[in-house]
Structure formats: structure tokens, C-alpha cells
Amino acid sequence: MKQRVLIALAALAIGLAPLGISAAADVPTSGSLPHGGNYVLYRDQTLPEAAIDVWFRAPGAGYDNGSPGIARIAATAAATSTLESGKSLYGIIRSSGGRLTINVYPDIIGISAIVPTTAGRRVIAAMSAAFFSPAIDDTALKTAQRDAAVLSVARRYSSDDLLHDALFAQIFTSGPNHYPPLPETVNEIRKISLADVKTYAKRAFRSANATMSLAGNVDPTWIEAVTAGAPGSADAPIKSTLANAPANTSITGNVAGIGIAWTGPPISDERAATALDFVADYLFRDETGKVAKSVAVESGNYVSGQFITLHDPGVMLVTIGGDKPAELKQIVLGAVSALSTPLDPKAFEAARAAFIYHLAVDTQNPIEQADNLGWYAAEGNASYAPSDPSSSYWQRANTLDPAYVASVVKQYLAHPVIIELTASPASKESAS
């Protein structure tokens, strides 16, 4: 499935009332943006909100992988730069009562807005102006650097984030997936110059390199509000080099935990990727997963797991925390290994029904749908996005059987990479 959000726009997030739920959505439509790039639209006119995303294929640490954080800074700076209207994209969304979120991953960037439908056309115009023709100045850069510094410091106290970054660094020897989305020190953030950010934004945020995804009460004619951009070719999905034999290791930080990961199938192997989504749901889903339920009674202990669908390869990733991490690690490894033997048919049918129900729950709201559509398009397989009930994802989910799932577990989940994170005294550093 789509990777759970690891970095959100902390300093610039604004709340909006919970979204409605409806089964009246149209079939998704797609097409070309007026000045380069593509869009996918999933309309439900019964709702009062519109979700509007724009996604780019772009390396989080820069095109030379030498500037972790530059993608985050460039995206935030573009969103906070003053447009011809006298307001920034962020300001326009905020004044409408909406919320802006920026998510930066190793190989893609997503900018997401959820706004009242009445503001949708204006937000699309502002989003295209802010990103397809960015005019980043020193004030916007400083705002973006402060935002990145806050997130970088907070990230040091998140064992999930630290373990995620460390596992990816072990699994991939080079390429975007080897590098963290933010640098370890605030000084590294301050070193990223305005010229560097402008150069990066000009290349990464080309309209031709964009997919705009819209969901909720959206009007197809809003696409006409995209006035910025230029024709061209989209970047191909960005690859990273796999390690031949990634080794287990230990690291230190401000917090403790254990991370476990396995490399899985690429997004193009739809049935195998769906099978590993099923495994993650069956074992690790909050409150209902077999492993998650077994540790829920242990106060302070937790296990979180997901299969992250990527261009090539995907990654099954599990993080463990609490005062009994070694015990929990054995529980996780045992539970995964046990699935290499096919489940009882009746138990499997119940688990698959639960998986499909959870799939519907997780993709029912416009903000989830637009996010989902954009992610799968950026990773190279738009027609596989599970937020579209007619997509190939649902077809693959319905063809899963016990023997096939067991065969996928044997193929991909036999050789884990394990990282132990040990807490050490934190160093002091200002985020200002």
C-alpha cells in the first residue's frame, strides 16, 4: 500500500471538519493538464469538500543525492512564496478554511490540499502557479528552513522514522532510497542556498513531471484553471540500487526500538504486492492484526507494520517499541514465518474479507483518495490505485488464495534485515 505519512507540514497545517462518506462517486477520469502533465479525477458531488493534490517524481536528497532536505525545503518554499494575487498558496488555502500538507518521500513529493468545494477552482489555479512556475524568494526559503529544522529535530525522537531511514540505508546502497528525507543536523539545513532551491524546484516541479489528483466534489472544468506550465516529458520512476546482502546492524539515537525489513515485489507485480498488503493487514493492522492484538495488552509496547508499494522493489517494514523489544521481535519473525504455510481456507476467507473491508475503509474519503491516486501514479502504476474500486488492485485482492500468499511469503519474507536502535544521551541543538 501507499507508505504511511512520515513527514507532514508541521508549522503550516490547518484543521478542517471531518469529511463525509459516500458511495456516489463517479468512475475516475484522467487526461492531460493544459500546459503539460497529467491529472486523474474521482468525483463525488454529494460531498462539500474537494481534495486537490499534485505529485512529482523527484529525489528527496537532490539530483546528486547530496542535499538531504532540499525537496522538503523547495516544496515548502514554493507553497509559501507570494503569488501575483498577493497571497501564497498556503495563505489561499488557509483563508478558505482548508488544510495544506506536504509529504516528502525518497523518490516522490506530494502536495495535498483539502478545501471547501467553493474554493476548489481558485486553489487549483494557485497550486499550479506556485509549483509549475515557482518564484521562491529569501523570505520563503527561511520559512521553509525553519519548518524543516523543526521536523528534523522532532524526527530524532521518533523511533519509527529513525528505523525507517536506517533500514532503507541498509537495503539500498545508492539512489534516493538510501538517503533520509531530512538531514541529521540543523546546520545542514541552513547550508541549502536559495540558488540551490531554485535550481531544484525548476527541474523537479515542471508541470510535465506532475500528476494532479482530485477527489470529492470536484468539477472537471477546474482543470482549465491551470494556467502555468510547459509541455515536455515526465521523469521516469526513480530507481535505487539494492544491496546484494544487506546486513543486520545496530545504531544509537535519542530513543530505542527494533526495525525489521524485507524487500518485496515491484509495483508492476500487482498480485504479489497485493498479497504482501494482505500479510501486513492480517498481522499488523492496529487493533485487528494478529500480532498487533497480541501486544496490545502490553502497556507501552507496540508493533507497527506495512508493505510500502514502490516502483522497484517494494519494502515490508516493521518497527517495534517498548520495554520488551527482543520478545516482540521474535513474535514478529515467528508470525511472518508461519504464513509460509497456507492458512486454513476458512480462516483465510475471513482474513481476506477483513482485508477488503479495511481497504474500503482506508480509501473512503476524498483526501485519502486523491493521495492514493497520486502516489500510485507517481510510482508508475496509476491503474493499480486501490482508491478506485474498479482498479486492478481490487481484482488482484479477490484472486488471493492461501497457497499463493504462502508462496509470496516464502519468496520475499525469508531473509529479514534487522536494526537495533539503542537510546543514548541526546545532544543539544537549536532548531531556530
Short mmCIF file of N, CA, C and O in Angstrom, two decimals, residues 306-354:
data_model
loop_
_atom_site.label_atom_id
_atom_site.label_comp_id
_atom_site.label_asym_id
_atom_site.label_seq_id
_atom_site.Cartn_x
_atom_site.Cartn_y
_atom_site.Cartn_z
N GLN A 306 3.89 -2.47 7.75
CA GLN A 306 3.23 -2.14 6.49
C GLN A 306 4.08 -2.62 5.33
O GLN A 306 5.30 -2.77 5.45
N PHE A 307 3.41 -2.90 4.20
CA PHE A 307 4.14 -3.11 2.96
C PHE A 307 4.08 -1.81 2.18
O PHE A 307 3.01 -1.29 1.91
N ILE A 308 5.25 -1.27 1.85
CA ILE A 308 5.34 0.00 1.14
C ILE A 308 5.48 -0.30 -0.35
O ILE A 308 6.50 -0.84 -0.80
N THR A 309 4.45 0.00 -1.11
CA THR A 309 4.46 -0.26 -2.55
C THR A 309 5.31 0.79 -3.25
O THR A 309 4.99 1.98 -3.23
N LEU A 310 6.39 0.35 -3.86
CA LEU A 310 7.31 1.24 -4.56
C LEU A 310 7.55 0.73 -5.98
O LEU A 310 7.21 -0.41 -6.31
N HIS A 311 8.17 1.59 -6.79
CA HIS A 311 8.39 1.23 -8.19
C HIS A 311 9.14 -0.09 -8.30
O HIS A 311 8.69 -1.01 -8.99
N ASP A 312 10.27 -0.21 -7.64
CA ASP A 312 11.02 -1.47 -7.69
C ASP A 312 12.25 -1.37 -6.77
O ASP A 312 13.16 -0.59 -7.06
N PRO A 313 12.28 -2.16 -5.69
CA PRO A 313 11.24 -3.05 -5.19
C PRO A 313 10.42 -2.39 -4.09
O PRO A 313 10.80 -1.33 -3.58
N GLY A 314 9.32 -3.03 -3.71
CA GLY A 314 8.61 -2.61 -2.51
C GLY A 314 9.33 -3.11 -1.28
O GLY A 314 10.26 -3.92 -1.36
N VAL A 315 8.91 -2.61 -0.12
CA VAL A 315 9.57 -2.97 1.14
C VAL A 315 8.52 -3.28 2.21
O VAL A 315 7.63 -2.47 2.45
N MET A 316 8.62 -4.45 2.82
CA MET A 316 7.84 -4.76 4.03
C MET A 316 8.64 -4.26 5.21
O MET A 316 9.81 -4.64 5.38
N LEU A 317 8.04 -3.40 6.01
CA LEU A 317 8.78 -2.77 7.10
C LEU A 317 7.99 -2.86 8.40
O LEU A 317 6.79 -2.55 8.44
N VAL A 318 8.66 -3.29 9.47
CA VAL A 318 8.05 -3.43 10.79
C VAL A 318 8.92 -2.69 11.80
O VAL A 318 10.15 -2.84 11.80
N THR A 319 8.30 -1.89 12.64
CA THR A 319 9.02 -1.23 13.73
C THR A 319 8.43 -1.66 15.07
O THR A 319 7.21 -1.86 15.19
N ILE A 320 9.31 -1.78 16.06
CA ILE A 320 8.95 -2.31 17.38
C ILE A 320 9.43 -1.35 18.45
O ILE A 320 10.55 -0.84 18.38
N GLY A 321 8.60 -1.11 19.46
CA GLY A 321 9.00 -0.26 20.57
C GLY A 321 8.47 -0.80 21.88
O GLY A 321 7.62 -1.70 21.91
N GLY A 322 8.96 -0.25 22.98
CA GLY A 322 8.53 -0.69 24.30
C GLY A 322 9.68 -1.26 25.10
O GLY A 322 10.84 -1.18 24.71
N ASP A 323 9.33 -1.87 26.24
CA ASP A 323 10.38 -2.38 27.12
C ASP A 323 10.71 -3.85 26.89
O ASP A 323 11.54 -4.43 27.58
N LYS A 324 10.07 -4.48 25.89
CA LYS A 324 10.36 -5.88 25.57
C LYS A 324 10.60 -6.06 24.07
O LYS A 324 9.99 -6.91 23.42
N PRO A 325 11.47 -5.26 23.47
CA PRO A 325 11.63 -5.33 22.02
C PRO A 325 12.15 -6.68 21.52
O PRO A 325 11.76 -7.14 20.45
N ALA A 326 13.03 -7.31 22.28
CA ALA A 326 13.57 -8.60 21.83
C ALA A 326 12.48 -9.67 21.75
O ALA A 326 12.42 -10.46 20.81
N GLU A 327 11.59 -9.67 22.75
CA GLU A 327 10.46 -10.61 22.73
C GLU A 327 9.56 -10.35 21.54
O GLU A 327 9.12 -11.26 20.84
N LEU A 328 9.25 -9.08 21.32
CA LEU A 328 8.36 -8.71 20.24
C LEU A 328 8.98 -9.05 18.88
O LEU A 328 8.28 -9.45 17.95
N LYS A 329 10.29 -8.89 18.77
CA LYS A 329 10.96 -9.24 17.52
C LYS A 329 10.73 -10.71 17.20
O LYS A 329 10.43 -11.06 16.04
N GLN A 330 10.88 -11.57 18.20
CA GLN A 330 10.67 -13.00 17.96
C GLN A 330 9.23 -13.31 17.60
O GLN A 330 8.95 -14.17 16.76
N ILE A 331 8.29 -12.59 18.21
CA ILE A 331 6.87 -12.77 17.87
C ILE A 331 6.64 -12.40 16.42
O ILE A 331 5.96 -13.12 15.66
N VAL A 332 7.21 -11.26 15.98
CA VAL A 332 7.03 -10.81 14.60
C VAL A 332 7.63 -11.82 13.63
O VAL A 332 6.99 -12.25 12.66
N LEU A 333 8.88 -12.23 13.87
CA LEU A 333 9.54 -13.15 12.96
C LEU A 333 8.82 -14.49 12.91
O LEU A 333 8.68 -15.10 11.83
N GLY A 334 8.32 -14.94 14.06
CA GLY A 334 7.58 -16.20 14.08
C GLY A 334 6.27 -16.11 13.33
O GLY A 334 5.88 -17.04 12.60
N ALA A 335 5.56 -14.98 13.49
CA ALA A 335 4.28 -14.81 12.82
C ALA A 335 4.45 -14.73 11.31
O ALA A 335 3.65 -15.30 10.55
N VAL A 336 5.48 -14.04 10.87
CA VAL A 336 5.73 -13.95 9.43
C VAL A 336 6.12 -15.30 8.88
O VAL A 336 5.61 -15.74 7.84
N SER A 337 7.01 -15.99 9.56
CA SER A 337 7.44 -17.30 9.10
C SER A 337 6.27 -18.29 9.02
O SER A 337 6.20 -19.11 8.09
N ALA A 338 5.36 -18.20 9.96
CA ALA A 338 4.22 -19.12 9.98
C ALA A 338 3.36 -18.99 8.74
O ALA A 338 2.72 -19.96 8.30
N LEU A 339 3.33 -17.81 8.13
CA LEU A 339 2.50 -17.60 6.94
C LEU A 339 3.10 -18.22 5.69
O LEU A 339 2.47 -18.20 4.63
N SER A 340 4.29 -18.80 5.79
CA SER A 340 4.83 -19.55 4.65
C SER A 340 4.11 -20.89 4.51
O SER A 340 4.27 -21.58 3.49
N THR A 341 3.34 -21.25 5.51
CA THR A 341 2.42 -22.40 5.43
C THR A 341 1.03 -21.86 5.18
O THR A 341 0.58 -20.95 5.89
N PRO A 342 0.31 -22.36 4.17
CA PRO A 342 -1.00 -21.79 3.84
C PRO A 342 -1.96 -21.80 5.02
O PRO A 342 -2.01 -22.77 5.79
N LEU A 343 -2.70 -20.74 5.17
CA LEU A 343 -3.73 -20.67 6.20
C LEU A 343 -4.86 -21.64 5.89
O LEU A 343 -5.09 -22.00 4.74
N ASP A 344 -5.57 -22.04 6.94
CA ASP A 344 -6.78 -22.82 6.77
C ASP A 344 -7.74 -22.05 5.86
O ASP A 344 -7.89 -20.83 6.00
N PRO A 345 -8.39 -22.70 4.90
CA PRO A 345 -9.24 -21.99 3.94
C PRO A 345 -10.30 -21.09 4.58
O PRO A 345 -10.52 -19.96 4.12
N LYS A 346 -10.95 -21.58 5.63
CA LYS A 346 -11.98 -20.75 6.27
C LYS A 346 -11.36 -19.54 6.95
O LYS A 346 -11.89 -18.42 6.87
N ALA A 347 -10.23 -19.75 7.63
CA ALA A 347 -9.55 -18.62 8.27
C ALA A 347 -9.07 -17.63 7.23
O ALA A 347 -9.13 -16.41 7.43
N PHE A 348 -8.59 -18.15 6.10
CA PHE A 348 -8.12 -17.26 5.04
C PHE A 348 -9.27 -16.43 4.47
O PHE A 348 -9.12 -15.21 4.25
N GLU A 349 -10.40 -17.06 4.22
CA GLU A 349 -11.54 -16.32 3.66
C GLU A 349 -11.97 -15.19 4.59
O GLU A 349 -12.30 -14.09 4.15
N ALA A 350 -11.98 -15.47 5.89
CA ALA A 350 -12.34 -14.43 6.85
C ALA A 350 -11.31 -13.30 6.84
O ALA A 350 -11.66 -12.11 6.89
N ALA A 351 -10.04 -13.67 6.75
CA ALA A 351 -8.98 -12.66 6.74
C ALA A 351 -9.02 -11.83 5.46
O ALA A 351 -8.80 -10.61 5.49
N ARG A 352 -9.30 -12.47 4.34
CA ARG A 352 -9.38 -11.72 3.08
C ARG A 352 -10.58 -10.78 3.07
O ARG A 352 -10.49 -9.65 2.58
N ALA A 353 -11.71 -11.25 3.63
CA ALA A 353 -12.89 -10.38 3.72
C ALA A 353 -12.58 -9.16 4.59
O ALA A 353 -12.98 -8.04 4.27
N ALA A 354 -11.86 -9.38 5.69
CA ALA A 354 -11.47 -8.26 6.56
C ALA A 354 -10.53 -7.31 5.82
O ALA A 354 -10.65 -6.08 5.93
#
